[in-house]
PDB file of N, CA and C in Angstrom:
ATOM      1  N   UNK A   1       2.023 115.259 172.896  1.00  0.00           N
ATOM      2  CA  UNK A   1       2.552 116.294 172.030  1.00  0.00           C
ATOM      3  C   UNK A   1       3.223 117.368 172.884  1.00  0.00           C
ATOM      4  N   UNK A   2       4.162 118.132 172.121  1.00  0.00           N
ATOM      5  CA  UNK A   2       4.921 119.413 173.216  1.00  0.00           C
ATOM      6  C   UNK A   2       4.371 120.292 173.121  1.00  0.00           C
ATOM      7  N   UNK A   3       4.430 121.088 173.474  1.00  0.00           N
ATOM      8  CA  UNK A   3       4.417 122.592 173.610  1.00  0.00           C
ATOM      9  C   UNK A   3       4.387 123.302 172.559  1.00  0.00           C
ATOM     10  N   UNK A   4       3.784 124.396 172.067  1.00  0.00           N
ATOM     11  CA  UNK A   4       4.479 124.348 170.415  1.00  0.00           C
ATOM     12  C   UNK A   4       3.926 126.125 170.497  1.00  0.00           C
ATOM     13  N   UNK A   5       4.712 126.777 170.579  1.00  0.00           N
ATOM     14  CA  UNK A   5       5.031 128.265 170.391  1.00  0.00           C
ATOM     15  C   UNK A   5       5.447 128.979 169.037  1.00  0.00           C
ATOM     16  N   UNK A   6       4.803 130.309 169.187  1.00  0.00           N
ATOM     17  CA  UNK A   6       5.437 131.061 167.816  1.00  0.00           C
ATOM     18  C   UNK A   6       5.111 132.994 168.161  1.00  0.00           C
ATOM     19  N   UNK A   7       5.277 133.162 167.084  1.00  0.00           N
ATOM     20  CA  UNK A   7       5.695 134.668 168.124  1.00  0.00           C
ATOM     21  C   UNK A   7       4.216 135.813 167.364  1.00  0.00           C
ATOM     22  N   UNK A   8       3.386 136.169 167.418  1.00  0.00           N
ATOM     23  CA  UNK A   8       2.370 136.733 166.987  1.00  0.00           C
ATOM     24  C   UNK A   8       2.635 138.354 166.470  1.00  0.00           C
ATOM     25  N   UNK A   9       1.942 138.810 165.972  1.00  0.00           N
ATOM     26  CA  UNK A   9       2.319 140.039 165.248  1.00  0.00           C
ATOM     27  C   UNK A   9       0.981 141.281 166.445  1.00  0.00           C
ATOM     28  N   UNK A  10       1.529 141.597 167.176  1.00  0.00           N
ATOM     29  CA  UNK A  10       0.772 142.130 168.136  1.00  0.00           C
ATOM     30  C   UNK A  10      -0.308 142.766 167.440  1.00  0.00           C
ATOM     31  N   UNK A  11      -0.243 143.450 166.689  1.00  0.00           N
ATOM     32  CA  UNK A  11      -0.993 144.619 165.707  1.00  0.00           C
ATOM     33  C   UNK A  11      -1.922 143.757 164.920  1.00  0.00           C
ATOM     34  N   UNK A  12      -1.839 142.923 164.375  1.00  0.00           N
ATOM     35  CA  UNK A  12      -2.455 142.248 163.056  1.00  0.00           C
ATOM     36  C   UNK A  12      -3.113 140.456 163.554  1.00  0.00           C
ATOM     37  N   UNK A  13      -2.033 140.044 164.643  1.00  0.00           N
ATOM     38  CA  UNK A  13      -2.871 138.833 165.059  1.00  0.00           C
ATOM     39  C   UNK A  13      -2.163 138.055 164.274  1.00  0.00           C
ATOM     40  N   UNK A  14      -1.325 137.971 163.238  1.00  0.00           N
ATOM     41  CA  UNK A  14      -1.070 136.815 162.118  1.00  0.00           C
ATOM     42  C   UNK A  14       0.325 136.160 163.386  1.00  0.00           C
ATOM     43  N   UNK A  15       0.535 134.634 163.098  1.00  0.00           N
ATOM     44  CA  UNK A  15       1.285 134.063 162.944  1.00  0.00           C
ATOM     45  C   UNK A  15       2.584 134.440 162.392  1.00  0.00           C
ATOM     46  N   UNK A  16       3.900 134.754 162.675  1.00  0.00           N
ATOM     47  CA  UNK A  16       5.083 135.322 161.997  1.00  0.00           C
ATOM     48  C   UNK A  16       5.512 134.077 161.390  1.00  0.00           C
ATOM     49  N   UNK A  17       6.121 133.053 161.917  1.00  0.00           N
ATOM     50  CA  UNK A  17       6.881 132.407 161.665  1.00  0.00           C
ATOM     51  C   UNK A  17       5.892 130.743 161.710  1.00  0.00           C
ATOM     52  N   UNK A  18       7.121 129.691 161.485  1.00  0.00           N
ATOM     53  CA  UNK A  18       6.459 128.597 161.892  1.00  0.00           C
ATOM     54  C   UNK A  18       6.223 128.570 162.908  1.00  0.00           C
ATOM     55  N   UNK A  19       5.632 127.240 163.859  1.00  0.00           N
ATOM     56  CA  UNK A  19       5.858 127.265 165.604  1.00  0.00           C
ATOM     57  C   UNK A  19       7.260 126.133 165.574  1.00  0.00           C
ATOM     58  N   UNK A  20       7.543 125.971 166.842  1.00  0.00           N
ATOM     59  CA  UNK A  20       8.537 125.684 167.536  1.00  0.00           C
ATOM     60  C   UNK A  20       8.437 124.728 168.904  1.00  0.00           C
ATOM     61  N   UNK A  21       8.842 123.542 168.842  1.00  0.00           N
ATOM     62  CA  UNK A  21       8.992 123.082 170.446  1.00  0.00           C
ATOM     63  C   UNK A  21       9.778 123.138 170.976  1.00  0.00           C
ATOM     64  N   UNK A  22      10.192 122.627 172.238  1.00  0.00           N
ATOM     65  CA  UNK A  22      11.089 123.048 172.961  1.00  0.00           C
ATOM     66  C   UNK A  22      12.508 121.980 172.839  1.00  0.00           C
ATOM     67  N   UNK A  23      11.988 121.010 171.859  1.00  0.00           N
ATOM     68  CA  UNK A  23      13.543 120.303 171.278  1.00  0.00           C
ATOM     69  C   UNK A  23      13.558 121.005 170.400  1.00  0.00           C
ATOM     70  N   UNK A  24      13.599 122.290 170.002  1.00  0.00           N
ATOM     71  CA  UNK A  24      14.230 122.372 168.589  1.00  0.00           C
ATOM     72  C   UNK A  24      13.434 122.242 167.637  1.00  0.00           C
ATOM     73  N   UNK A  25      11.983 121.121 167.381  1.00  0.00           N
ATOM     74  CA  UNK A  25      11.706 120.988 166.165  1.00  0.00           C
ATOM     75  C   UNK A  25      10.982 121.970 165.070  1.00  0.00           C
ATOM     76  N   UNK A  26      10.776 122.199 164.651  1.00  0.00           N
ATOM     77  CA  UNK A  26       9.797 123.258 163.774  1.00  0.00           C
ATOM     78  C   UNK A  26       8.918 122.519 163.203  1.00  0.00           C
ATOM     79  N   UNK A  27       7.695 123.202 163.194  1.00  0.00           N
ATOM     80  CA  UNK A  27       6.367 122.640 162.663  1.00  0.00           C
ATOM     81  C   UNK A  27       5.273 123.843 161.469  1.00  0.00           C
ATOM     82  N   UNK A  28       5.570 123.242 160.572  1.00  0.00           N
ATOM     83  CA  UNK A  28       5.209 124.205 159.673  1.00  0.00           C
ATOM     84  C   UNK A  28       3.458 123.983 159.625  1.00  0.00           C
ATOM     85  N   UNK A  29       2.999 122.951 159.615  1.00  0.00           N
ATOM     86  CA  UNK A  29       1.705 123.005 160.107  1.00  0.00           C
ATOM     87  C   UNK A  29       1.533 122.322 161.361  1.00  0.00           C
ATOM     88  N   UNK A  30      -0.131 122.507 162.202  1.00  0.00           N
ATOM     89  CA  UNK A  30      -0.363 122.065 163.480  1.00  0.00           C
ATOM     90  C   UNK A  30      -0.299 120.826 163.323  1.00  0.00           C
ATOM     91  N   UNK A  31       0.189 120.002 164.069  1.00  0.00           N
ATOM     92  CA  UNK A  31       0.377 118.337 163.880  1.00  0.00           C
ATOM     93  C   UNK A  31      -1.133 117.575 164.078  1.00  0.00           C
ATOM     94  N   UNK A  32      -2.031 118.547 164.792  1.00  0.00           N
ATOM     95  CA  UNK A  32      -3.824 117.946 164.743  1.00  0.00           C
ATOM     96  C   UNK A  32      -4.144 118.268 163.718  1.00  0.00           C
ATOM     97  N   UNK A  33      -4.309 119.847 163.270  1.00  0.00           N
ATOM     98  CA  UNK A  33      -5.686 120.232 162.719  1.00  0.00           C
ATOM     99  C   UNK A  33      -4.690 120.378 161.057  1.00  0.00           C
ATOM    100  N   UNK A  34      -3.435 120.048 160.983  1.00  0.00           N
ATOM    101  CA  UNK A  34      -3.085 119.921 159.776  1.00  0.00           C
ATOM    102  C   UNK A  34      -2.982 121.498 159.001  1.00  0.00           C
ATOM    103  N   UNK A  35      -3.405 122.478 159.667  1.00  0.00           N
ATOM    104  CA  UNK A  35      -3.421 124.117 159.699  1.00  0.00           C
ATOM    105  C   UNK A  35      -1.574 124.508 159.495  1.00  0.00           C
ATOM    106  N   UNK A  36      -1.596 124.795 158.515  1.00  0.00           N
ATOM    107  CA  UNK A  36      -0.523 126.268 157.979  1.00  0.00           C
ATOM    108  C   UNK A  36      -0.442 127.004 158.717  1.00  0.00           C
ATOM    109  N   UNK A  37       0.697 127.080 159.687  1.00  0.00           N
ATOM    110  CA  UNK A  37       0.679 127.864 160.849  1.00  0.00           C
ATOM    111  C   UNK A  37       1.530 129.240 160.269  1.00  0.00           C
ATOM    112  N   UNK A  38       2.535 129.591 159.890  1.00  0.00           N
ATOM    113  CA  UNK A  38       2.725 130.630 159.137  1.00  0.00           C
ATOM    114  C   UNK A  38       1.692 131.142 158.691  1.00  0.00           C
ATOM    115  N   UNK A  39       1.494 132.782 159.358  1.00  0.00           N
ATOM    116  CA  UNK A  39       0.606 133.349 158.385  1.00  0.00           C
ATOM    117  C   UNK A  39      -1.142 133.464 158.748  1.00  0.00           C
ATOM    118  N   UNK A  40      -0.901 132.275 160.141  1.00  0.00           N
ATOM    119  CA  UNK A  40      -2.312 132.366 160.106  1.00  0.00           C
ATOM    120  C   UNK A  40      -2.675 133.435 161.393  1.00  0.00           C
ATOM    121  N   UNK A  41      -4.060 133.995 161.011  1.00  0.00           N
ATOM    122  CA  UNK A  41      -4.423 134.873 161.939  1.00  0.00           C
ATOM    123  C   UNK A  41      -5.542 134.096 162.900  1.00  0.00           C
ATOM    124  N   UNK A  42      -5.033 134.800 164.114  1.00  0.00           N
ATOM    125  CA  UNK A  42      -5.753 134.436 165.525  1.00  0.00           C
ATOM    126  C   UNK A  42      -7.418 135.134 165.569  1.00  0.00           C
ATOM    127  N   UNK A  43      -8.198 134.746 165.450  1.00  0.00           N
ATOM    128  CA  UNK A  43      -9.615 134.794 165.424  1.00  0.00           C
ATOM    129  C   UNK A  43      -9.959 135.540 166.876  1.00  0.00           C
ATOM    130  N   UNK A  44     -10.883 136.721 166.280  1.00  0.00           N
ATOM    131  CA  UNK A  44     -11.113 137.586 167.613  1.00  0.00           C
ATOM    132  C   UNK A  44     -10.224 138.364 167.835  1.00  0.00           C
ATOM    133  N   UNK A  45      -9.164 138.634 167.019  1.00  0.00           N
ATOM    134  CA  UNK A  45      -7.374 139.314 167.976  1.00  0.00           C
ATOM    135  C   UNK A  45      -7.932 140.224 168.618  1.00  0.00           C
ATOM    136  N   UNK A  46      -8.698 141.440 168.181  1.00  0.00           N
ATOM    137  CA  UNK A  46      -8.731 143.195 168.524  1.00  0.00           C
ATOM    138  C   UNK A  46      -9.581 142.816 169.918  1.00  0.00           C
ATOM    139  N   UNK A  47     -10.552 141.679 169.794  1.00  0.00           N
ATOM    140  CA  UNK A  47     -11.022 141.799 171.012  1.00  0.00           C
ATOM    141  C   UNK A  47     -10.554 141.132 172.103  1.00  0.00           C
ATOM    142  N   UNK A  48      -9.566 140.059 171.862  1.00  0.00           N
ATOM    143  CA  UNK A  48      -8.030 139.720 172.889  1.00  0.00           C
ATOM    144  C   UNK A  48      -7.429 140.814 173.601  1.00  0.00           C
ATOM    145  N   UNK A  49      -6.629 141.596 172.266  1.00  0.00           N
ATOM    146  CA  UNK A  49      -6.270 142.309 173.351  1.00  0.00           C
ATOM    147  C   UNK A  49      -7.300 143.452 174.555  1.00  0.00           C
ATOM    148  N   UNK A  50      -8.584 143.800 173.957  1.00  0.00           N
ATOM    149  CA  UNK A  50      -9.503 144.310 174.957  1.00  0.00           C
ATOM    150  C   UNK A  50      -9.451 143.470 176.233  1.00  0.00           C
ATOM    151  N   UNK A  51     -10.103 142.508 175.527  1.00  0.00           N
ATOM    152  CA  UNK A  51     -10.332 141.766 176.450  1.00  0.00           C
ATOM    153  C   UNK A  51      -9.186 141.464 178.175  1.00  0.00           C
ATOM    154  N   UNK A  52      -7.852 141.177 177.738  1.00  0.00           N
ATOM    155  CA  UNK A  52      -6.632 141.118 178.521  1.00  0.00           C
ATOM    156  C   UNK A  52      -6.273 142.498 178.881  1.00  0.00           C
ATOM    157  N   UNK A  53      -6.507 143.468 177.911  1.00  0.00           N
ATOM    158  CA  UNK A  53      -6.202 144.773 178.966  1.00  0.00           C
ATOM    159  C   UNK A  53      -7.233 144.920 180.000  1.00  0.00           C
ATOM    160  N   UNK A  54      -8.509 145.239 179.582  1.00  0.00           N
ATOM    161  CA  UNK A  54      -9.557 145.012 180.457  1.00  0.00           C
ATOM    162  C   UNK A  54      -8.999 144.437 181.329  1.00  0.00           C
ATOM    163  N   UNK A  55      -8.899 143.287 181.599  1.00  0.00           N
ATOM    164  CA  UNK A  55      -8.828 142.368 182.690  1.00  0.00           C
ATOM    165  C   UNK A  55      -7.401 142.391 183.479  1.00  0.00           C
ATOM    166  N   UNK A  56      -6.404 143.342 182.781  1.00  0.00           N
ATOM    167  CA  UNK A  56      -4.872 143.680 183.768  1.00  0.00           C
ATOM    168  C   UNK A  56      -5.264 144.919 184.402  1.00  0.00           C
ATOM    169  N   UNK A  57      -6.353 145.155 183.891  1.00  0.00           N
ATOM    170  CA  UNK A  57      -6.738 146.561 185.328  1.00  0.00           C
ATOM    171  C   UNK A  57      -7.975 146.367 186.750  1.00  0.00           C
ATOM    172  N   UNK A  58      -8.199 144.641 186.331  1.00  0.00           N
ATOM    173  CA  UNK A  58      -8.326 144.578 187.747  1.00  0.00           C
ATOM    174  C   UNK A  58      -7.592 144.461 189.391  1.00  0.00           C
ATOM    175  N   UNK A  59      -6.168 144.178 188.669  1.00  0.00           N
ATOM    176  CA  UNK A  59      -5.598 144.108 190.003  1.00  0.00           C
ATOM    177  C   UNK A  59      -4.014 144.673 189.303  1.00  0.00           C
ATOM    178  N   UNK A  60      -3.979 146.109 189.143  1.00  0.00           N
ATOM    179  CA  UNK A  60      -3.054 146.615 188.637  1.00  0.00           C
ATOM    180  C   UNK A  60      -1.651 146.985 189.153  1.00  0.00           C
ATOM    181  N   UNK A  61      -1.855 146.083 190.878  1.00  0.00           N
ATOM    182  CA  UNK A  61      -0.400 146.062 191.163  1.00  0.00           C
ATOM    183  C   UNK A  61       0.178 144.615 190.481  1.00  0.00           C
ATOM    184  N   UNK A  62      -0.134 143.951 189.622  1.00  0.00           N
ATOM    185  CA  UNK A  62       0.171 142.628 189.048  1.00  0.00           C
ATOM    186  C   UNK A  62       0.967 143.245 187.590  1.00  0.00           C
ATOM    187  N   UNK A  63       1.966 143.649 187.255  1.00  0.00           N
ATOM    188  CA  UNK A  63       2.774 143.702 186.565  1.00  0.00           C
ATOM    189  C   UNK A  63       2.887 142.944 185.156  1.00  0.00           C
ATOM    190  N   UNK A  64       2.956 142.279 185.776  1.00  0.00           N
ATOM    191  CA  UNK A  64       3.301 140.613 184.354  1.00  0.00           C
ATOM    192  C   UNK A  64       2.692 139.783 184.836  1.00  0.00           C
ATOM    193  N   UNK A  65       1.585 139.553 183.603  1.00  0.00           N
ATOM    194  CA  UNK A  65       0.720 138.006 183.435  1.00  0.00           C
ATOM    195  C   UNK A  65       0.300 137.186 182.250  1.00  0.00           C
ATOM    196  N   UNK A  66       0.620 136.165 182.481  1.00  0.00           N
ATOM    197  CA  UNK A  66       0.516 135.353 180.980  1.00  0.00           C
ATOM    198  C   UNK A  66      -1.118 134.656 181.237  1.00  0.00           C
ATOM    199  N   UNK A  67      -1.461 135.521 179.892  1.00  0.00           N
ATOM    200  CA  UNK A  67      -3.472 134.770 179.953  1.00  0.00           C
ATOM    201  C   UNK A  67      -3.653 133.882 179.153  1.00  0.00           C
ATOM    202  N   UNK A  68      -4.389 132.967 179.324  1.00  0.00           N
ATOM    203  CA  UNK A  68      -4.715 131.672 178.841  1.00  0.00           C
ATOM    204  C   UNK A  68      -5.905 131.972 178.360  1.00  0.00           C
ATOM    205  N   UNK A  69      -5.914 132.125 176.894  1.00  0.00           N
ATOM    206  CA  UNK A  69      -7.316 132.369 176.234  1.00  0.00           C
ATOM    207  C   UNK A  69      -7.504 131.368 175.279  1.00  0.00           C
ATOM    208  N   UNK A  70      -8.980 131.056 175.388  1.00  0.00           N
ATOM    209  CA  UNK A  70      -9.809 130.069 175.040  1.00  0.00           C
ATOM    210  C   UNK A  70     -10.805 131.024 173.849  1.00  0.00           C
ATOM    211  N   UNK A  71     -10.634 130.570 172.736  1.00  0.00           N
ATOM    212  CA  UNK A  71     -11.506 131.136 171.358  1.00  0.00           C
ATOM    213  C   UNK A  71     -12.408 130.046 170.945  1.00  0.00           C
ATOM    214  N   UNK A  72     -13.693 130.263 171.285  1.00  0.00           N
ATOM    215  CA  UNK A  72     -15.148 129.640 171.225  1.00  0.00           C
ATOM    216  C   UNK A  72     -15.635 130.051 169.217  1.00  0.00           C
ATOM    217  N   UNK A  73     -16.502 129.175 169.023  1.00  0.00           N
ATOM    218  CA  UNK A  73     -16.976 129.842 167.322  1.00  0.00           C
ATOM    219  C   UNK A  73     -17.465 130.960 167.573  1.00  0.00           C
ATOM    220  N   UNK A  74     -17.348 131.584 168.548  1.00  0.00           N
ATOM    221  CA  UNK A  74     -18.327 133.174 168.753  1.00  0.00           C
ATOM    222  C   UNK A  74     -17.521 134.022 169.377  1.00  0.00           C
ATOM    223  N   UNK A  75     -16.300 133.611 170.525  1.00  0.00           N
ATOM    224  CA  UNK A  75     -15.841 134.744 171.130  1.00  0.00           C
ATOM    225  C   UNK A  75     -14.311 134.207 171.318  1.00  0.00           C
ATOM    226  N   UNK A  76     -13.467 135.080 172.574  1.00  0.00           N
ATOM    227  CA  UNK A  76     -12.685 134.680 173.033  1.00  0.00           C
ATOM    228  C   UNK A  76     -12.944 134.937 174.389  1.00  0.00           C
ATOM    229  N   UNK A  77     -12.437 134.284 174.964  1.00  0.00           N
ATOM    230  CA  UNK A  77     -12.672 133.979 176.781  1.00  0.00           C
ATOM    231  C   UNK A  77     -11.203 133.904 177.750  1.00  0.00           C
ATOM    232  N   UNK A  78     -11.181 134.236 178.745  1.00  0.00           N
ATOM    233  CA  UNK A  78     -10.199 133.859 179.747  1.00  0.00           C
ATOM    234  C   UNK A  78     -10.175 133.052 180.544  1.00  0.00           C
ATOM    235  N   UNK A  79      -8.976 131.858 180.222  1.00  0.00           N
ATOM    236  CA  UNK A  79      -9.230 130.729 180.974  1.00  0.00           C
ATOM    237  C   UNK A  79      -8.910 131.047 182.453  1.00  0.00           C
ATOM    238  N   UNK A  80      -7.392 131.586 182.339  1.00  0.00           N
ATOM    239  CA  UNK A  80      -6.982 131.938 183.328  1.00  0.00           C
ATOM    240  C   UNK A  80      -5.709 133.212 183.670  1.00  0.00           C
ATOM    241  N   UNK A  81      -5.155 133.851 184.333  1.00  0.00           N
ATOM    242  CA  UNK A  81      -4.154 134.382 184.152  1.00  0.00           C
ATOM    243  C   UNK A  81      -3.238 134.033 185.506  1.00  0.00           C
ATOM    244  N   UNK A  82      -1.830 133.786 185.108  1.00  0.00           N
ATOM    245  CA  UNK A  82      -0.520 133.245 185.214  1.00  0.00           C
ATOM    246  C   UNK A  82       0.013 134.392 185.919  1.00  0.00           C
ATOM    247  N   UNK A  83       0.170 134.707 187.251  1.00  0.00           N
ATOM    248  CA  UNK A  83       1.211 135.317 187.961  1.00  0.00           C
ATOM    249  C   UNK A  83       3.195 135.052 187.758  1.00  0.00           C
ATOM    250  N   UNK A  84       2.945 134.150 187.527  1.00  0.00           N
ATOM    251  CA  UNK A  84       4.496 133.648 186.793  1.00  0.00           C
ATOM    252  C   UNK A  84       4.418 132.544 185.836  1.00  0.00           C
ATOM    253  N   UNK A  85       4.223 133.336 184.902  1.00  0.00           N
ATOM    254  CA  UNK A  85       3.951 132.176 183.688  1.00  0.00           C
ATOM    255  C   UNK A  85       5.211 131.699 183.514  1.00  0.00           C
ATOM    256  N   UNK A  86       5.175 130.643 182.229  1.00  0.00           N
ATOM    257  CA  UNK A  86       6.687 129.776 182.299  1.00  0.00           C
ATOM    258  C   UNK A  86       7.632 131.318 181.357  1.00  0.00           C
ATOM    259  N   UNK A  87       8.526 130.515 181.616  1.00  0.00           N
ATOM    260  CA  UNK A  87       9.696 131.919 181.159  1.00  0.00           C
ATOM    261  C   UNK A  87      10.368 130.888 179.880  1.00  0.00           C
ATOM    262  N   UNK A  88      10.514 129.080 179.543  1.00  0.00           N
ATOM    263  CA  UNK A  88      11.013 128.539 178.741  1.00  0.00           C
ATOM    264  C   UNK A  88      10.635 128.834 177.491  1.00  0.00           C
ATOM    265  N   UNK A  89       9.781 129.645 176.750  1.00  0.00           N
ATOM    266  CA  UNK A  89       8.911 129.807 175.353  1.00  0.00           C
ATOM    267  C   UNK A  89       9.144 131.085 174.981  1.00  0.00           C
ATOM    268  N   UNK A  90       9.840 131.930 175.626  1.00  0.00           N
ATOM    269  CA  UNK A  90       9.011 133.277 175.430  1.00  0.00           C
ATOM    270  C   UNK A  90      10.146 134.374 174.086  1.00  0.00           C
ATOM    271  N   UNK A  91      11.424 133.392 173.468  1.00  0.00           N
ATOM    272  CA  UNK A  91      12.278 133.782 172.592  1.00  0.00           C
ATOM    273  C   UNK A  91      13.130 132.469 172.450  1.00  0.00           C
ATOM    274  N   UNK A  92      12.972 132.166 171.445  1.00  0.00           N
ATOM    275  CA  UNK A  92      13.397 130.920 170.595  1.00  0.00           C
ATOM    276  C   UNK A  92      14.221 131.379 169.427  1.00  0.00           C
ATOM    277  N   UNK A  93      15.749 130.920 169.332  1.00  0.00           N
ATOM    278  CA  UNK A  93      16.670 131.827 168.273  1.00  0.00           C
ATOM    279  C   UNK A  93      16.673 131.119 166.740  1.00  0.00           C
ATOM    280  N   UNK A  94      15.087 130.516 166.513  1.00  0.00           N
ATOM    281  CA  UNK A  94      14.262 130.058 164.974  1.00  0.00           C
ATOM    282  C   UNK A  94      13.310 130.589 165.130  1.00  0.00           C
ATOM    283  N   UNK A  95      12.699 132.329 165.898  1.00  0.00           N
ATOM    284  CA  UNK A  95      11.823 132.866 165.832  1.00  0.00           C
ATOM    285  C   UNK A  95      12.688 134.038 166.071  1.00  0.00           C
ATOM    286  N   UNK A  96      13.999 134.806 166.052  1.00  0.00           N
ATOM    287  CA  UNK A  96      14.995 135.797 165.790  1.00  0.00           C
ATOM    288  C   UNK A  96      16.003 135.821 164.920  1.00  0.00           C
ATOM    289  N   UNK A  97      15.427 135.997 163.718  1.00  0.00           N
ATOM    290  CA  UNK A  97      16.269 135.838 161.963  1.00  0.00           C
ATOM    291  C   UNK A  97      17.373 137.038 162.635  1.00  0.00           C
ATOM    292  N   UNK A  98      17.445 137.849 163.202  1.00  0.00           N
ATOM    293  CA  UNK A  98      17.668 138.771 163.128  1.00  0.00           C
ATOM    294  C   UNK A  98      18.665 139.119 164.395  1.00  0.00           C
ATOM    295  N   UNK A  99      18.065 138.074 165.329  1.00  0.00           N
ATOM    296  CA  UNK A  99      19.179 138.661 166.895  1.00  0.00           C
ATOM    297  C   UNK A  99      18.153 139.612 167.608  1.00  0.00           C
ATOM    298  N   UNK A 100      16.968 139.736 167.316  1.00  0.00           N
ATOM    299  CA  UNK A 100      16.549 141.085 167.801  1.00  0.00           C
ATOM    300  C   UNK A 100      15.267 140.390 168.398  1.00  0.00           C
ATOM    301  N   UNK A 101      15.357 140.516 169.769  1.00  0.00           N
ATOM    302  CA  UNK A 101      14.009 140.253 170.598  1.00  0.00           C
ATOM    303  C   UNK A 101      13.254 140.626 170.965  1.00  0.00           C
ATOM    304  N   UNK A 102      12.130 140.524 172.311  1.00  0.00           N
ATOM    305  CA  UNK A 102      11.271 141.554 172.497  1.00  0.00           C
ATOM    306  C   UNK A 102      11.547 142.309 173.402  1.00  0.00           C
ATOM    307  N   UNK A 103      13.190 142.942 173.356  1.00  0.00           N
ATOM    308  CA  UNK A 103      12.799 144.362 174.573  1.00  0.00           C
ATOM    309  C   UNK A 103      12.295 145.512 174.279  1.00  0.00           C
ATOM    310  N   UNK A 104      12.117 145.822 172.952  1.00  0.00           N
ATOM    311  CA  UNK A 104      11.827 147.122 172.599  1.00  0.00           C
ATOM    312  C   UNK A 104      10.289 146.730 172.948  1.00  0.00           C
ATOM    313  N   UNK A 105       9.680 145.735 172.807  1.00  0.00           N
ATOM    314  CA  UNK A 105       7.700 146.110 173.357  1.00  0.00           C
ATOM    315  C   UNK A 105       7.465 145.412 174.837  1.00  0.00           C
ATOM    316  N   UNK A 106       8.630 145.266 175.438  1.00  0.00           N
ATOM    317  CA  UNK A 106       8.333 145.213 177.082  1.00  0.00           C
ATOM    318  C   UNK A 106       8.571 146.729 177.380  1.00  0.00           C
ATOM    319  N   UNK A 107       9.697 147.051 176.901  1.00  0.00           N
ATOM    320  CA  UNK A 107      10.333 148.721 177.332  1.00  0.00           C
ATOM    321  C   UNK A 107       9.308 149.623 177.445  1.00  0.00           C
ATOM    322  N   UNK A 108       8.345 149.882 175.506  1.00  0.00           N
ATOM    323  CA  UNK A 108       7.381 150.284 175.104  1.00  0.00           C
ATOM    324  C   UNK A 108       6.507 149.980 176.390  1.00  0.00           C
ATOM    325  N   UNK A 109       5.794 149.438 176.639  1.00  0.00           N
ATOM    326  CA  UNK A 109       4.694 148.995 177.247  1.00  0.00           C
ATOM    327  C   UNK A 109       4.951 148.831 179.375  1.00  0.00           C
ATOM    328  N   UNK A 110       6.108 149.330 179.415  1.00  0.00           N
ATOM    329  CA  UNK A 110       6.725 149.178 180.623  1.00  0.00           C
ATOM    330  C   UNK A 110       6.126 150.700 181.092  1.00  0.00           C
TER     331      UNK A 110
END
């Protein structure tokens, strides 16, 4: 199976859109778990992002890192974090109705 990306609602955790692979296809539900991916919310979010800020202030000359989190029936966990995560996923133009990407919450958060 590919890769299959979608763009999250930082604030709320929900799913925006469908996901997306990297041919192009769109997947309106997960091709395993048969899950309605529109719409759905990420389990644990508020304590994700704790969790990943927490953990970007251990070595706070590290700028940009992509974390690999693992959500257990009880928590969320860090698998790992990505000094140069992949750059191929990160704006897909069937996840920008609009033309409008994410510089305004790198800028924000810069």
């Amino acid at each position: 199976m590919n890769d299959l990306v979608c763009p999250i609602d930082i604030n709320t955790g929900l799913l925006k859109f469908s996901a997306e692979d990297g041919n192009g296809q769109t997947y309106e539900k997960h091709p395993i778990t048969g899950e309605i991916i529109k719409g759905f919310k990420i389990p644990f979010w508020k304590e994700i992002i704790k969790l990943v800020y927490e953990a970007s202030l251990v070595v706070p000359e590290v700028g940009y890192v992509g974390w690999d989190i693992a959500i257990t029936p009880d928590k969320a966990i860090i698998i790992e974090g990505n000094t140069s995560p992949g750059y191929k996923f990160y704006q897909l133009p069937n996840h920008l109705p609009n033309g409008v990407g994410n510089k305004e919450i790198y800028e924000k958060n810069n």
